[in-house]
PDB file of C-alpha atoms and ligand atoms in Angstrom:
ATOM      1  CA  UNK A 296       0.000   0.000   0.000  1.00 94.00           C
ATOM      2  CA  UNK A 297       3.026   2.575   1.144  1.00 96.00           C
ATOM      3  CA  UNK A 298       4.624   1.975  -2.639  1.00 95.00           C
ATOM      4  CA  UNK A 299       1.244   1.739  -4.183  1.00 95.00           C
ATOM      5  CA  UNK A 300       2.447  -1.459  -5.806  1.00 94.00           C
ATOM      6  CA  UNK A 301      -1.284  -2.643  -6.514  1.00 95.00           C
ATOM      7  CA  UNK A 302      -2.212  -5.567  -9.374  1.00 94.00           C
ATOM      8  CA  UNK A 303      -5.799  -5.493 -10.858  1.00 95.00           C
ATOM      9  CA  UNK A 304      -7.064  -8.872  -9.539  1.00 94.00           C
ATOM     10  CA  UNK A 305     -10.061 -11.222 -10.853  1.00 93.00           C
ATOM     11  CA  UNK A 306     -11.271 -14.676 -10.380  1.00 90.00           C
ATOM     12  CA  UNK A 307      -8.381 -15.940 -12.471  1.00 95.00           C
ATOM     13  CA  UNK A 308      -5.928 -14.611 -10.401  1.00 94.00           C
ATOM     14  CA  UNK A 309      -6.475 -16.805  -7.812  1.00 93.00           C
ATOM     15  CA  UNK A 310      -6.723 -20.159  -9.820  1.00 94.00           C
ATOM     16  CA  UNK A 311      -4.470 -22.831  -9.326  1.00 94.00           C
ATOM     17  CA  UNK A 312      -3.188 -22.085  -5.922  1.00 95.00           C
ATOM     18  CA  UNK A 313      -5.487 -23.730  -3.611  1.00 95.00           C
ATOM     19  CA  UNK A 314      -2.713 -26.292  -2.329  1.00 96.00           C
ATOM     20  CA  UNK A 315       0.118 -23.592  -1.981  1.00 95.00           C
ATOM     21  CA  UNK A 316       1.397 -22.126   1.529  1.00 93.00           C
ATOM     22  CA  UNK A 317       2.275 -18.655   1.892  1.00 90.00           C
ATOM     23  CA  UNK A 318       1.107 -15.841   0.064  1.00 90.00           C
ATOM     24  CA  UNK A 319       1.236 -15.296  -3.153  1.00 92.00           C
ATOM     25  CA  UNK A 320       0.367 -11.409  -2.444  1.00 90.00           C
ATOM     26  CA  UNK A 321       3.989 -11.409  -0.437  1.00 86.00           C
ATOM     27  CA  UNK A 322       2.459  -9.427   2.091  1.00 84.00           C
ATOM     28  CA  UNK A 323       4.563  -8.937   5.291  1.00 83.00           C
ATOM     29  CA  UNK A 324       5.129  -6.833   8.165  1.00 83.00           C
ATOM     30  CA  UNK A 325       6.328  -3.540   7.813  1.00 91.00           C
ATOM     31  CA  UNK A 326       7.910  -1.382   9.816  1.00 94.00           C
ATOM     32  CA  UNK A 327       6.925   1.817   8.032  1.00 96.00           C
ATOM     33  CA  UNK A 328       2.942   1.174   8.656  1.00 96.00           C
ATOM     34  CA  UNK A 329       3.895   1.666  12.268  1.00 96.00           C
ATOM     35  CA  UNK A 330       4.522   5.285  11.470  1.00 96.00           C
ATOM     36  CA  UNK A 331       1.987   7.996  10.669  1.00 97.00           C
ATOM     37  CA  UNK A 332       4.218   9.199   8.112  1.00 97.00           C
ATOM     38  CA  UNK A 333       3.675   5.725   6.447  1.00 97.00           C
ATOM     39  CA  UNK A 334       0.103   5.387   7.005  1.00 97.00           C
ATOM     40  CA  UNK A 335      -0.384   8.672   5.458  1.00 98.00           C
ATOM     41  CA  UNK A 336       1.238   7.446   2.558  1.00 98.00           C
ATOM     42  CA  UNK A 337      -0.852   4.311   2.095  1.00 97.00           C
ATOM     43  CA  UNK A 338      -3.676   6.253   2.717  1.00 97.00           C
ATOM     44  CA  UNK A 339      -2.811   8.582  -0.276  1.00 98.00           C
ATOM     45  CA  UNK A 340      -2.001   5.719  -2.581  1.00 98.00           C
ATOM     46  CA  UNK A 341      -5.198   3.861  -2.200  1.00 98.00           C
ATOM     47  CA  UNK A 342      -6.943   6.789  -2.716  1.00 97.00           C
ATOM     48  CA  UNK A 343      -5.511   7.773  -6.081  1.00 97.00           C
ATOM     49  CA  UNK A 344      -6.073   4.050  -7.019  1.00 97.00           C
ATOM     50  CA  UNK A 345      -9.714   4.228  -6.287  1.00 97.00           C
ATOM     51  CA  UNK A 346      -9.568   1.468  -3.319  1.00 97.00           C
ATOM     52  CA  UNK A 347     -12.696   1.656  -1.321  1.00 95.00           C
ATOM     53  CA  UNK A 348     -11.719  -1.050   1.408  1.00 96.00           C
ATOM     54  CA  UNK A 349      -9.021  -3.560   2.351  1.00 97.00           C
ATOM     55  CA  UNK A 350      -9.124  -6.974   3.525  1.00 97.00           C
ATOM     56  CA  UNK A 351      -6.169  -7.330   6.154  1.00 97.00           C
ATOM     57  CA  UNK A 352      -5.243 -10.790   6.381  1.00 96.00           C
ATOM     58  CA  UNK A 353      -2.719 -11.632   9.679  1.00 95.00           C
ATOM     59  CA  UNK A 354      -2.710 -11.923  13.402  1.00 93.00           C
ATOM     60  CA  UNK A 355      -2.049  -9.299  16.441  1.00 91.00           C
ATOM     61  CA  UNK A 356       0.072  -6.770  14.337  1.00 92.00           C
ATOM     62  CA  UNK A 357      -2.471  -6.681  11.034  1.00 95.00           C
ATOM     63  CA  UNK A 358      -4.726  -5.732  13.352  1.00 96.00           C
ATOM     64  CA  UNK A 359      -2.866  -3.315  15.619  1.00 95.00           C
ATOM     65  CA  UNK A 360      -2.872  -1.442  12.571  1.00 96.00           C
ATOM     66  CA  UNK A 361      -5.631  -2.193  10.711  1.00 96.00           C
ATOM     67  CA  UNK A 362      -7.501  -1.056  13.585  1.00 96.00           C
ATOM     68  CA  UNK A 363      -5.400   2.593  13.981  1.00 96.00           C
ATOM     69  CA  UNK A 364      -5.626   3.007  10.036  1.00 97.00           C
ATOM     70  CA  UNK A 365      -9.074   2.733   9.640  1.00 95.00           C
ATOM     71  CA  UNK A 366      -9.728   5.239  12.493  1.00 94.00           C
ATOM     72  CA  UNK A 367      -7.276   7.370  11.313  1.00 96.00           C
ATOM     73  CA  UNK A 368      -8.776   8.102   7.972  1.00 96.00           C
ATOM     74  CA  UNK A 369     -12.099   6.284   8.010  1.00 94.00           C
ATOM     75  CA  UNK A 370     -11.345   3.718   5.000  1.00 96.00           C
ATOM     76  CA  UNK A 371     -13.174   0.542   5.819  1.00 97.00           C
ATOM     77  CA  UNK A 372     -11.158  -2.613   6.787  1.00 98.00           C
ATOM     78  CA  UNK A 373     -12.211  -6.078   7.519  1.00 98.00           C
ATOM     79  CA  UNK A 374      -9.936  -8.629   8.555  1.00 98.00           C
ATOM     80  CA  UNK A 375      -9.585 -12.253   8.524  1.00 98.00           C
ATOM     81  CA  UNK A 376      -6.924 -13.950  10.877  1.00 97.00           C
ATOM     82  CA  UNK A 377      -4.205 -15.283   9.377  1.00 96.00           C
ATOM     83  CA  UNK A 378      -1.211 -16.674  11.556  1.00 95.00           C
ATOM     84  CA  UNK A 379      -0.351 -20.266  12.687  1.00 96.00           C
ATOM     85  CA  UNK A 380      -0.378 -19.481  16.538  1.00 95.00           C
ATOM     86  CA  UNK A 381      -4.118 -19.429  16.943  1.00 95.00           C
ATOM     87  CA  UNK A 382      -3.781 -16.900  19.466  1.00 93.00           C
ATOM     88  CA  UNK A 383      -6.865 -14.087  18.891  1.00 95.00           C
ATOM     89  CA  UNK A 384      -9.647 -14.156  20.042  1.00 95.00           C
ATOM     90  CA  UNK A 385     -13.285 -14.495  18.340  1.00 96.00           C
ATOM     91  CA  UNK A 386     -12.360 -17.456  16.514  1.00 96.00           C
ATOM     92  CA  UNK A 387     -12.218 -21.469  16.934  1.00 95.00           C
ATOM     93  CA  UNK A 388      -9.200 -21.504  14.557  1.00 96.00           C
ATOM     94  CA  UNK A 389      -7.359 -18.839  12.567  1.00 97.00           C
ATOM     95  CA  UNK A 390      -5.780 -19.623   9.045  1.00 97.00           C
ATOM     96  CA  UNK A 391      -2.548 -21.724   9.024  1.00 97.00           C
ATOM     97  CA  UNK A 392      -3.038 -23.025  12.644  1.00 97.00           C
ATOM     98  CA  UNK A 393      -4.655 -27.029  11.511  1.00 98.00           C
ATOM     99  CA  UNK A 394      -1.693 -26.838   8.558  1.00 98.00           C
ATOM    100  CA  UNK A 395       0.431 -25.967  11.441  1.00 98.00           C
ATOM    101  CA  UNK A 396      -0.093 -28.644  13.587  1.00 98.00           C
ATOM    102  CA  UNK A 397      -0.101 -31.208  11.311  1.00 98.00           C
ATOM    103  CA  UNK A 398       2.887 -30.547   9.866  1.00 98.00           C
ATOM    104  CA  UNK A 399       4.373 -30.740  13.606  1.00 98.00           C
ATOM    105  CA  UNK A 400       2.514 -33.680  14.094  1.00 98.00           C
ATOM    106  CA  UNK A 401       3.730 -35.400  11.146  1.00 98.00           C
ATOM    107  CA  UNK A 402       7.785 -34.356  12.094  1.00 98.00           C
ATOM    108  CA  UNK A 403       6.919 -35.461  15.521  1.00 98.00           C
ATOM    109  CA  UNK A 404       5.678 -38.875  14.614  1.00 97.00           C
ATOM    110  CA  UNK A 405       8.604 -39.447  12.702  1.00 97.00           C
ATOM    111  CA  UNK A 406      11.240 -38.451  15.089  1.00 97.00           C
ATOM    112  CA  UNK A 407       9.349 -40.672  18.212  1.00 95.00           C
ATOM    113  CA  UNK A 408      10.038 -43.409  15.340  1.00 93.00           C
ATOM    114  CA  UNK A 409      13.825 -42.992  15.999  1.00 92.00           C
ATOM    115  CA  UNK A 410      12.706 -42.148  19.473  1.00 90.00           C
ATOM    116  CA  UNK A 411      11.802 -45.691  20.503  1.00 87.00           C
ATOM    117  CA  UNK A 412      14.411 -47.298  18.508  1.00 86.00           C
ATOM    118  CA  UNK A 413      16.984 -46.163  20.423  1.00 82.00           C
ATOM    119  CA  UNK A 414      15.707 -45.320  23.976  1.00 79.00           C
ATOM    120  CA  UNK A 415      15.937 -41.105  23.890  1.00 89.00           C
ATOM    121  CA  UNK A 416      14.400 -38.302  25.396  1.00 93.00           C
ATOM    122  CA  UNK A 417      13.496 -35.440  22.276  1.00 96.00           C
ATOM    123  CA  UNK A 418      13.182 -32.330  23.216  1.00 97.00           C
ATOM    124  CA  UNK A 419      11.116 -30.755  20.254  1.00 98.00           C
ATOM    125  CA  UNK A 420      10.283 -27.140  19.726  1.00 98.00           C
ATOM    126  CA  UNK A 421       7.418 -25.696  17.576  1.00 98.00           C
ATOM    127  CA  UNK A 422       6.632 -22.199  16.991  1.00 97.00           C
ATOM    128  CA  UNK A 423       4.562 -19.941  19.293  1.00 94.00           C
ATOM    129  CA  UNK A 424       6.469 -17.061  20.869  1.00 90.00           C
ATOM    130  CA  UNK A 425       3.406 -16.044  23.025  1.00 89.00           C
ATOM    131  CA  UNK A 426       1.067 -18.814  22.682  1.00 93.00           C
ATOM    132  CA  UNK A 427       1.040 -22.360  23.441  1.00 95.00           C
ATOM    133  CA  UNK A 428      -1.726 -23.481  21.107  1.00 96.00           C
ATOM    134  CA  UNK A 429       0.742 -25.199  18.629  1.00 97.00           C
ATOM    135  CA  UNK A 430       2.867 -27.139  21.227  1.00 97.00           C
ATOM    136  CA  UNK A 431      -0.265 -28.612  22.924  1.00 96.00           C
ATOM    137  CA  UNK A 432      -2.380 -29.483  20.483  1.00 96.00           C
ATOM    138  CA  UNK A 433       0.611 -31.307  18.679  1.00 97.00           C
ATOM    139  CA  UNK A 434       1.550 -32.953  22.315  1.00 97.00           C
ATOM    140  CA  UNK A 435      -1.600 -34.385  22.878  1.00 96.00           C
ATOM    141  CA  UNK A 436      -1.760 -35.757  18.854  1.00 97.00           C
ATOM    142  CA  UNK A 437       1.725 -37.598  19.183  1.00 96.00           C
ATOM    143  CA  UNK A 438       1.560 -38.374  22.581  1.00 94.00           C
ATOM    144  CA  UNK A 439       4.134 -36.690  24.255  1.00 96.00           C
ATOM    145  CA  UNK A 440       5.162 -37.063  27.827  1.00 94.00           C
ATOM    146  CA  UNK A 441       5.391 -33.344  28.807  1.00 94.00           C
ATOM    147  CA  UNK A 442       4.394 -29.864  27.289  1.00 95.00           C
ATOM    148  CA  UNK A 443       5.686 -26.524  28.083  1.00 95.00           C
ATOM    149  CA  UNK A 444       3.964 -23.632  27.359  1.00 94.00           C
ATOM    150  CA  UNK A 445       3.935 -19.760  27.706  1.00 92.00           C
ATOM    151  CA  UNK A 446       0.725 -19.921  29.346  1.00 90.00           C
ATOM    152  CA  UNK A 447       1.479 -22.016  32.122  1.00 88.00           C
ATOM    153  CA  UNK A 448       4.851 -22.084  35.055  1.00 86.00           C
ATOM    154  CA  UNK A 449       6.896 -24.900  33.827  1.00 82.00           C
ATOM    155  CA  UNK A 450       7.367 -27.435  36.834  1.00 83.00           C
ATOM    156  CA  UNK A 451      10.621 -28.409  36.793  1.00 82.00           C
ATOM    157  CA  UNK A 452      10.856 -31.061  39.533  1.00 84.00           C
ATOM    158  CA  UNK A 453       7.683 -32.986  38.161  1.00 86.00           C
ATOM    159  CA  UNK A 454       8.847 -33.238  34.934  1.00 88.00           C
ATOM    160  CA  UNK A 455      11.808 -34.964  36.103  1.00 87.00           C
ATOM    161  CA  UNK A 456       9.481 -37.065  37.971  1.00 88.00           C
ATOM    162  CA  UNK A 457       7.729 -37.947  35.480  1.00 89.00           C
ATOM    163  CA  UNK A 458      11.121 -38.610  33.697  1.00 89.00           C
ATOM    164  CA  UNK A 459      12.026 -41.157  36.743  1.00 89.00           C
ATOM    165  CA  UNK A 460       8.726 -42.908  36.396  1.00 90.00           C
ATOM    166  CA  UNK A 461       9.516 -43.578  32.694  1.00 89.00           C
ATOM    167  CA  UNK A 462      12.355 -44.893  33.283  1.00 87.00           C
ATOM    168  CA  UNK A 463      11.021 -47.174  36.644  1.00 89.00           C
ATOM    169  CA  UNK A 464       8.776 -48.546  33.928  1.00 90.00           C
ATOM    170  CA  UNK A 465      11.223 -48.946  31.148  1.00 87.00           C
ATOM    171  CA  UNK A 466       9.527 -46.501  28.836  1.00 88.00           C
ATOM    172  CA  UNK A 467      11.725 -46.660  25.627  1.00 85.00           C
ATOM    173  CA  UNK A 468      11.660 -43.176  24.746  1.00 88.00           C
ATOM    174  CA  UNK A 469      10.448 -39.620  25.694  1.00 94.00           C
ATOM    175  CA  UNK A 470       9.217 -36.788  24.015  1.00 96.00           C
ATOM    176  CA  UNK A 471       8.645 -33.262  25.578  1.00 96.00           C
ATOM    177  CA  UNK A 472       7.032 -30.465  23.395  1.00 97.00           C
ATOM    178  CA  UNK A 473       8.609 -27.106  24.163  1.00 97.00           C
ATOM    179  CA  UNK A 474       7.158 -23.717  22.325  1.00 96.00           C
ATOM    180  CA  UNK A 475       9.508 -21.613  21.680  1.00 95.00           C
ATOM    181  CA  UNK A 476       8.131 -18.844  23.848  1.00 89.00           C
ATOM    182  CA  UNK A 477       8.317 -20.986  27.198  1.00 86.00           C
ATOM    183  CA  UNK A 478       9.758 -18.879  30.276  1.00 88.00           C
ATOM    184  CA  UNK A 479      12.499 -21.925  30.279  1.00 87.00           C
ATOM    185  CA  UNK A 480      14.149 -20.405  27.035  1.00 89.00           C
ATOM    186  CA  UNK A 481      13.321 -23.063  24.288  1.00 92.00           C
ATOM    187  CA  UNK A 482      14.152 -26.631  23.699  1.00 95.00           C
ATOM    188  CA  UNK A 483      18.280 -26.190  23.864  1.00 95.00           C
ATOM    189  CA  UNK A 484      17.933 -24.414  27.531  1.00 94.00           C
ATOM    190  CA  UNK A 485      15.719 -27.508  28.663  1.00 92.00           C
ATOM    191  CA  UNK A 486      18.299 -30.046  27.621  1.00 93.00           C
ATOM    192  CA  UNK A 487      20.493 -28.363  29.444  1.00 92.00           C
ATOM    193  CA  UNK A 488      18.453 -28.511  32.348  1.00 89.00           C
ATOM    194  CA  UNK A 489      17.143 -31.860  31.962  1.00 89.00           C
ATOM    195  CA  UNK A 490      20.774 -33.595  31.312  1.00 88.00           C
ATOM    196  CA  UNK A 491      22.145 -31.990  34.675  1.00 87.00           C
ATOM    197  CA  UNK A 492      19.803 -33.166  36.812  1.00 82.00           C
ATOM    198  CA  UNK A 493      19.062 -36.526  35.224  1.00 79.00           C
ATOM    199  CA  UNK A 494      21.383 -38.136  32.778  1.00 79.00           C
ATOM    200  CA  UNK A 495      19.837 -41.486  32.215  1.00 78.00           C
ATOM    201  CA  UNK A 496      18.355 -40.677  29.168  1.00 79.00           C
ATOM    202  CA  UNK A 497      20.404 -39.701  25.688  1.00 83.00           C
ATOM    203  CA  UNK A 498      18.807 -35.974  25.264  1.00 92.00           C
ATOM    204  CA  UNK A 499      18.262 -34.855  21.403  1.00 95.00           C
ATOM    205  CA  UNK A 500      16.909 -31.468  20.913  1.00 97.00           C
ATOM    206  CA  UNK A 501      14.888 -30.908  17.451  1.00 98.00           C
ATOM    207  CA  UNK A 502      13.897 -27.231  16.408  1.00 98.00           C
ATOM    208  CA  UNK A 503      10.443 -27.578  13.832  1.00 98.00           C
ATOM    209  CA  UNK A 504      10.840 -23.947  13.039  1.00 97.00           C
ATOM    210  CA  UNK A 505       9.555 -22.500   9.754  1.00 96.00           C
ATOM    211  CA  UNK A 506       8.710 -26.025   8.116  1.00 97.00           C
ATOM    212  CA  UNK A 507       5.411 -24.764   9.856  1.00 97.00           C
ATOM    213  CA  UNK A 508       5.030 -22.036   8.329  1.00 95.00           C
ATOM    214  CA  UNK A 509       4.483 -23.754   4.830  1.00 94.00           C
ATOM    215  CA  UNK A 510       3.216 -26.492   3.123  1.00 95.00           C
ATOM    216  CA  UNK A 511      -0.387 -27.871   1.903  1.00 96.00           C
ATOM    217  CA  UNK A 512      -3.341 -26.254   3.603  1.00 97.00           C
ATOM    218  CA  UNK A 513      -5.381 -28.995   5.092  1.00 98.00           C
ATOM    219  CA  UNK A 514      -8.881 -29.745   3.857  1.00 97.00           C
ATOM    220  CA  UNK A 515     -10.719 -28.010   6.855  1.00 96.00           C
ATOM    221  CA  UNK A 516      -7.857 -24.559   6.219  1.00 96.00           C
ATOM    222  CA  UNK A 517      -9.001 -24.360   3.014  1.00 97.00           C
ATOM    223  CA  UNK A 518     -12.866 -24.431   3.312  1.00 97.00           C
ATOM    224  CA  UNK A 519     -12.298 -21.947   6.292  1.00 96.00           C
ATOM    225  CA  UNK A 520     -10.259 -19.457   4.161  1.00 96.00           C
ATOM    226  CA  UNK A 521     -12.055 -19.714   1.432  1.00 96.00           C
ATOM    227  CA  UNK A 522     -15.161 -19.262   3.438  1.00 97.00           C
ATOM    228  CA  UNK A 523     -13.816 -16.442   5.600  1.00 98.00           C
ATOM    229  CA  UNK A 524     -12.473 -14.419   2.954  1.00 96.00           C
ATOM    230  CA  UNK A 525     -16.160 -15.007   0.907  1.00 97.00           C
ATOM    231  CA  UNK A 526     -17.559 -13.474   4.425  1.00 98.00           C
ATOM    232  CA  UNK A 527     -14.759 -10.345   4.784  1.00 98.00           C
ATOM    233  CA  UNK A 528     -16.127  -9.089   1.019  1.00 97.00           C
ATOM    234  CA  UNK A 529     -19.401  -9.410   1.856  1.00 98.00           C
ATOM    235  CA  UNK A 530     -19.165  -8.000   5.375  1.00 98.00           C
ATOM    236  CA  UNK A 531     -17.514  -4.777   3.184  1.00 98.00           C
ATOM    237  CA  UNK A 532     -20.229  -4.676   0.821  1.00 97.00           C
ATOM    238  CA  UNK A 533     -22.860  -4.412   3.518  1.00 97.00           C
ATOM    239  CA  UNK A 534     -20.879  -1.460   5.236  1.00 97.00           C
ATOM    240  CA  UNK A 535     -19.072  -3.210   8.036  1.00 97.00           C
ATOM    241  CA  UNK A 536     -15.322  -2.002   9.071  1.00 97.00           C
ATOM    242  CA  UNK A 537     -12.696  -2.368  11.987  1.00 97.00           C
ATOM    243  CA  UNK A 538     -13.788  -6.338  12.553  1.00 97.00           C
ATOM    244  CA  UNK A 539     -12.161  -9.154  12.030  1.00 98.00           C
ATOM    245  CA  UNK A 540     -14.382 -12.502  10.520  1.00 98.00           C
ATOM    246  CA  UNK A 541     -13.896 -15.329  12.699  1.00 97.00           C
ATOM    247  CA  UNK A 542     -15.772 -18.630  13.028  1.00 96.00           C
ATOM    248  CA  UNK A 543     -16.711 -20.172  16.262  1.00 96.00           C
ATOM    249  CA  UNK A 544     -18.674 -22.985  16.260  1.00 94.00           C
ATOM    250  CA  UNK A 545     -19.039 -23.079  12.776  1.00 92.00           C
ATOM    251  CA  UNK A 546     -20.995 -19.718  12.728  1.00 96.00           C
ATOM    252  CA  UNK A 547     -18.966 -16.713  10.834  1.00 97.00           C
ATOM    253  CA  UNK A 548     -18.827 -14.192  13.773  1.00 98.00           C
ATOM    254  CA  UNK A 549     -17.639 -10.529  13.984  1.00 98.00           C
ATOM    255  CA  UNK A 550     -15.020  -9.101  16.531  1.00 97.00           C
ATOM    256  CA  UNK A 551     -13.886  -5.395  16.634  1.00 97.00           C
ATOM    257  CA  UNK A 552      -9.611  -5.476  16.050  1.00 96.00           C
ATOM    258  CA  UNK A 553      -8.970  -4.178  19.370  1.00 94.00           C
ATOM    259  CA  UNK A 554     -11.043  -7.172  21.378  1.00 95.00           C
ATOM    260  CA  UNK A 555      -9.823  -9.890  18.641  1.00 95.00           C
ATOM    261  CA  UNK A 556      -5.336  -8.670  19.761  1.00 92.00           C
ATOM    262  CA  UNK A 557      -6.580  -7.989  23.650  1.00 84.00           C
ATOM    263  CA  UNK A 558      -5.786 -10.934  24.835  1.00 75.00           C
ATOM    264  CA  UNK A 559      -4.490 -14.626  24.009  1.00 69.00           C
ATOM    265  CA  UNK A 560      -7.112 -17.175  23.754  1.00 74.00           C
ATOM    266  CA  UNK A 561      -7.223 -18.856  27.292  1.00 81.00           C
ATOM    267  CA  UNK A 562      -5.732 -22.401  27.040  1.00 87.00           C
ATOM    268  CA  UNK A 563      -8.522 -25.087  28.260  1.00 89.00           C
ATOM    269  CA  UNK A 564      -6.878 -26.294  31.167  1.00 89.00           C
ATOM    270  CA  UNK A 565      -8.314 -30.118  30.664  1.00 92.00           C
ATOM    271  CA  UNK A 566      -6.002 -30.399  27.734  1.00 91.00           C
ATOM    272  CA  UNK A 567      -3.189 -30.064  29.479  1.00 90.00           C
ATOM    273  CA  UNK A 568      -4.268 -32.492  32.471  1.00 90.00           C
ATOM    274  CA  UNK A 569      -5.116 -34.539  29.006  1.00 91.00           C
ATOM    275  CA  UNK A 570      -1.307 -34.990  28.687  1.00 90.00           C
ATOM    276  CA  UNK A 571      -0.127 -36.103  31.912  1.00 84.00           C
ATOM    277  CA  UNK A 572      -3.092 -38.904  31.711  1.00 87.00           C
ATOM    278  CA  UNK A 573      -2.571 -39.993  28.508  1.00 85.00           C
ATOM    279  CA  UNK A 574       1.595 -39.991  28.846  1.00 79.00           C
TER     280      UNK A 574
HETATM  281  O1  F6P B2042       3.408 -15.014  14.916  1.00 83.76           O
HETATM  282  C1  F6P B2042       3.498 -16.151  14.133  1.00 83.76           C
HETATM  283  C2  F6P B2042       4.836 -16.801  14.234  1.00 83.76           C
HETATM  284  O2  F6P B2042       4.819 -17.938  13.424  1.00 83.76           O
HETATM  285  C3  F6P B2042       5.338 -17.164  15.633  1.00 83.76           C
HETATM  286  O3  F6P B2042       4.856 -18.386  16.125  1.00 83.76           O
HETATM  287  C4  F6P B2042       6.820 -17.200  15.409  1.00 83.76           C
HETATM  288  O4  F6P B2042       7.500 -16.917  16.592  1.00 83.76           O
HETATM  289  C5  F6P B2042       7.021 -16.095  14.414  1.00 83.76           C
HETATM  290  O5  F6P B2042       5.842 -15.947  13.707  1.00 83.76           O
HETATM  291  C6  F6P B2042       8.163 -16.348  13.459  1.00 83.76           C
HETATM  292  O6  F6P B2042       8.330 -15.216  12.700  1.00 83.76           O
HETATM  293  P1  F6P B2042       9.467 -15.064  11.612  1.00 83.76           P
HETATM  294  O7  F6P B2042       9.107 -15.935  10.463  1.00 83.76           O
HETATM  295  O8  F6P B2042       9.462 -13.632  11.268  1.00 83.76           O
HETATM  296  O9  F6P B2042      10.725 -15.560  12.260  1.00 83.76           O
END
């Protein structure tokens, strides 16, 4: 918008790319939309190109300033929430976040494979500075032994516990899902930890990192997106602005920006008892 680097779009220009990752629009943050000076600028461009509204597609930041941008010069925005972390609030699941976690799932699978073989602890990290919705979602799918999370203390002495009890019973492996945001300091910090205190176990430490932030959508991504982004166009025919579309409970529902960013979704405390049960 800043540059004014529009393309005239139409149905065809979206044909063929139903299976890709990413964007093929290259959007991405930018530092000068943080500035009024920048703003201003977009402002001026999509006026002279005759935009009447935008679609912002992202997660907290989109909407920071989707939210101060429309305010500032009244331009209608709707947004739809894009970002693996499922972390706003006002929908069940934002785009990227079931692609996410299977992807994580399917890398975890394959490394408790190796796991087993050969009697190891992993340590695994997936993505989520501030939210935990990747790690525990993933833990619970592969079965993991522990999770740590941003949203909750991490309990050192009961994870070696649990560690001890694994070994009593002759468990041949361990996994333990770390998010990267986790007050312990990410997967190569808990080795540390872990190896100090209780050595029996050979500790491997795998970082996921951006191989979840690509890849084919899943089947349920691409009905939401495609059904979410059908919802944001109408929702600016019919006058609406400063909301993001979400769906929750299957129902397309609208959230202002600045209640969508408040907060992180809470995490349901049952799934994370869910872990230590199932483990
Ligand atoms: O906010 C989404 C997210 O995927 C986080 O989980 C992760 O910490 C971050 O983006 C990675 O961003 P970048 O690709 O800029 O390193």
């Amino acid at each position: 918008m800043i540059d004014g680097d529009f393309v005239n779009m139409d149905n065809t220009s979206v044909s063929g790319i139903m299976h890709q990752g990413g964007t093929i629009l290259q959007s991405a943050r930018c530092d000068d939309f943080k500035k009024g000076a920048g703003r201003q600028k977009a402002f001026e461009q999509l006026k002279e190109a005759g935009i009447e509204g935008v679609v912002a597609i992202g997660g907290d930041g989109t909407f920071t300033g989707a939210g101060i941008f429309s305010k500032e010069y009244n331009i209608p925005i709707v947004g739809t929430p894009g970002t693996i972390d499922n972390d706003l609030i006002g929908t069940d699941f934002t785009i990227g976040y079931d692609t996410a976690i299977n992807t994580a799932m399917a890398a975890i699978d394959n490394i408790k494979d190796t796991a087993n073989a050969h009697n190891r602890l992993f340590i695994i990290e997936v993505m989520g500075h501030d939210a935990g919705f990747i790690a525990l979602r993933s833990a619970i799918a592969t079965g993991a032994e522990a999770v740590l999370i941003p949203e909750s203390k991490t309990d050192a002495e009961k994870l070696i516990r649990t560690l001890k009890i694994n070994q009593e019973i002759k468990k041949r492996s361990n996994i333990i899902i770390v998010a990267e945001g986790n007050e312990s300091g990410g997967a190569f910090k808990v080795a540390e930890k872990i190896n100090k205190n209780f050595p029996y176990f050979e500790t491997k430490v795998t970082i996921l990192g951006h191989i979840q932030r690509g890849g084919r959508p899943t089947c349920m991504e691409r009905v939401r997106a495609s059904r979410m982004g059908m919802e944001a166009v109408n929702a600016l025919l019919e006058g609406k602005s400063g909301i993001m579309i979400g769906q929750v409970h299957n129902d397309i529902v609208f959230t202002p920006f600045e209640e969508a960013i408040k907060h992180n979704q809470e995490i349901n405390p049952v799934l994370l008892e869910m872990i230590e049960m199932l483990s």
